[in-house]
Amino acid sequence: MLILSALFAAISGLVTFVKTTTRPALKVNRWHRWSGLVVALVLLMFASSGGLHLVKMSIKDLDKPMRMEPGFSLAGLSVFPSHQIRQFSPVIKDVSLSGLDNELFYRVERAKDVAAGSAHDHHQHHSDTSHDQKPDSHTVQYMDAVTGKLSTLTDHERAKHIALELSGFQRDVIKETRNIPHFDGEYGFVNKFLPVVRIDFDTESNDSIYIHTASATLASHITTTDRLEGWIFAYLHKWHFMESLGHDIRDSIMALFAFMISITTLLGMILFARRISWSRQT
C-alpha cells in the first residue's frame, strides 16, 4: 500500500503540474508547485523501482532454494575421524558430509583467521606458487570419509558438480568460478547463504549460479534480466550513482529529498485548509 500511495502521489502531482498552465498568484502556491514537481519525480523514481523489486522478490521467495539430495549411504562409516580432522587445523568452523560420484568426503572449513595465517606462511615459503591459489580456497579442504586421507577435491569442483546437477547445464558451458566470501554487488544479503562459490556460464542469458557447498544448496541463480532489475533498484531506489561522493553525502542528499517531501506535504495541507476556509466564507 505504501508503494501504491507513493506512485499515486507522484503521478497525480505530475498530472497537476502539467495541467496547471496559469502562474499561481500566491507565493506559497508557487513554492508548492515547483517543489511538488521535484518531489513527484523523486517519488516516481523511488516508488517504481521499489515496487518492481518488491514484486520480483515476492515471486522469487515463492521458490525454496534448491538443494541436492545427499544420495549416499553411511554403511561404510563407523566412527567420526575427529583426530584426522584436527590435523588440518586447531580451529574448525564447520564440518559436513558430502557425496560425489559414489564417494564420501568430509568438507572441513577452517576458521578464517587461522587459514589466513597459514596462507601467509605459505606465501613466504612458496612465493613461486602462491599466486595460483584462489582467494579463500585454502579455508576449505576435503577428506576421504572412509580412508581419512586428504583428498584432492576442491570446493570449486564440488560447487560445479552441484550446479550442474541442479541446473541441468553442461560442463562445457562453464566459464569461470570464484569464491564469494561476503555479500556484495548482485549477490546481496537477501540471499542469506555465505560463503558461496559463483559459477559463470556461457549462455544466452549469462547465467551465474551461486552454490553454498556446505549444504549443497543453490543459493541464487542470476540472469541478465535479474541484473537489469538489480541495476534499476540500485541506481533509482538506492541511488548508487552518487556513491562516488561517499555514503555520508549520498545519504544526506537522500535525507534532503525526504525533507522536501515533508515540506511539500505541509504546503499542500496549508493550501487545502485555505481553500476550505475560502469556500466557507463564500
PDB file of C-alpha atoms in Angstrom, residues 63-72 94 96-99 158-159 161-168 187 191-196 209-221:
ATOM      1  CA  ASP A  63      10.526 -20.832  -4.679  1.00  0.00           C
ATOM      2  CA  LYS A  64      12.515 -22.564  -1.964  1.00  0.00           C
ATOM      3  CA  PRO A  65      16.294 -22.768  -2.501  1.00  0.00           C
ATOM      4  CA  MET A  66      17.152 -25.897  -4.479  1.00  0.00           C
ATOM      5  CA  ARG A  67      19.220 -28.406  -2.546  1.00  0.00           C
ATOM      6  CA  MET A  68      20.919 -31.502  -3.895  1.00  0.00           C
ATOM      7  CA  GLU A  69      19.771 -34.681  -2.174  1.00  0.00           C
ATOM      8  CA  PRO A  70      22.577 -36.437  -0.261  1.00  0.00           C
ATOM      9  CA  GLY A  71      22.166 -39.714  -2.166  1.00  0.00           C
ATOM     10  CA  PHE A  72      24.814 -41.624  -0.234  1.00  0.00           C
ATOM     11  CA  ASP A  94      32.325 -26.241  10.016  1.00  0.00           C
ATOM     12  CA  SER A  96      29.816 -31.543   6.778  1.00  0.00           C
ATOM     13  CA  LEU A  97      29.492 -34.827   4.929  1.00  0.00           C
ATOM     14  CA  SER A  98      29.404 -34.709   1.134  1.00  0.00           C
ATOM     15  CA  GLY A  99      28.899 -37.287  -1.564  1.00  0.00           C
ATOM     16  CA  ARG A 158      32.302 -29.649  -5.665  1.00  0.00           C
ATOM     17  CA  ALA A 159      30.348 -26.459  -6.466  1.00  0.00           C
ATOM     18  CA  HIS A 161      29.070 -30.707  -9.561  1.00  0.00           C
ATOM     19  CA  ILE A 162      26.165 -29.318  -7.512  1.00  0.00           C
ATOM     20  CA  ALA A 163      25.437 -26.511 -10.002  1.00  0.00           C
ATOM     21  CA  LEU A 164      25.339 -28.868 -12.990  1.00  0.00           C
ATOM     22  CA  GLU A 165      23.160 -31.332 -11.098  1.00  0.00           C
ATOM     23  CA  LEU A 166      20.608 -28.701 -10.064  1.00  0.00           C
ATOM     24  CA  SER A 167      20.577 -26.518 -13.187  1.00  0.00           C
ATOM     25  CA  GLY A 168      20.852 -29.071 -15.962  1.00  0.00           C
ATOM     26  CA  TYR A 187      24.733 -11.251  -4.504  1.00  0.00           C
ATOM     27  CA  ASN A 191      20.376 -14.463  -0.419  1.00  0.00           C
ATOM     28  CA  LYS A 192      21.294 -15.491   3.152  1.00  0.00           C
ATOM     29  CA  PHE A 193      23.998 -18.106   2.377  1.00  0.00           C
ATOM     30  CA  LEU A 194      27.732 -17.446   2.918  1.00  0.00           C
ATOM     31  CA  PRO A 195      30.365 -18.259   1.853  1.00  0.00           C
ATOM     32  CA  VAL A 196      29.392 -19.370  -1.648  1.00  0.00           C
ATOM     33  CA  ILE A 209      24.830 -19.711 -10.152  1.00  0.00           C
ATOM     34  CA  TYR A 210      25.868 -19.314  -6.520  1.00  0.00           C
ATOM     35  CA  ILE A 211      26.440 -22.568  -4.624  1.00  0.00           C
ATOM     36  CA  HIS A 212      26.654 -22.990  -0.863  1.00  0.00           C
ATOM     37  CA  THR A 213      28.786 -26.131  -0.818  1.00  0.00           C
ATOM     38  CA  ALA A 214      28.418 -26.771   2.924  1.00  0.00           C
ATOM     39  CA  SER A 215      24.700 -27.531   2.452  1.00  0.00           C
ATOM     40  CA  ALA A 216      24.773 -28.399  -1.288  1.00  0.00           C
ATOM     41  CA  THR A 217      22.296 -25.540  -1.877  1.00  0.00           C
ATOM     42  CA  LEU A 218      21.745 -23.394  -4.949  1.00  0.00           C
ATOM     43  CA  ALA A 219      21.788 -20.078  -3.098  1.00  0.00           C
ATOM     44  CA  SER A 220      20.968 -17.886  -6.101  1.00  0.00           C
ATOM     45  CA  HIS A 221      20.536 -18.087  -9.880  1.00  0.00           C
TER      46      HIS A 221
END
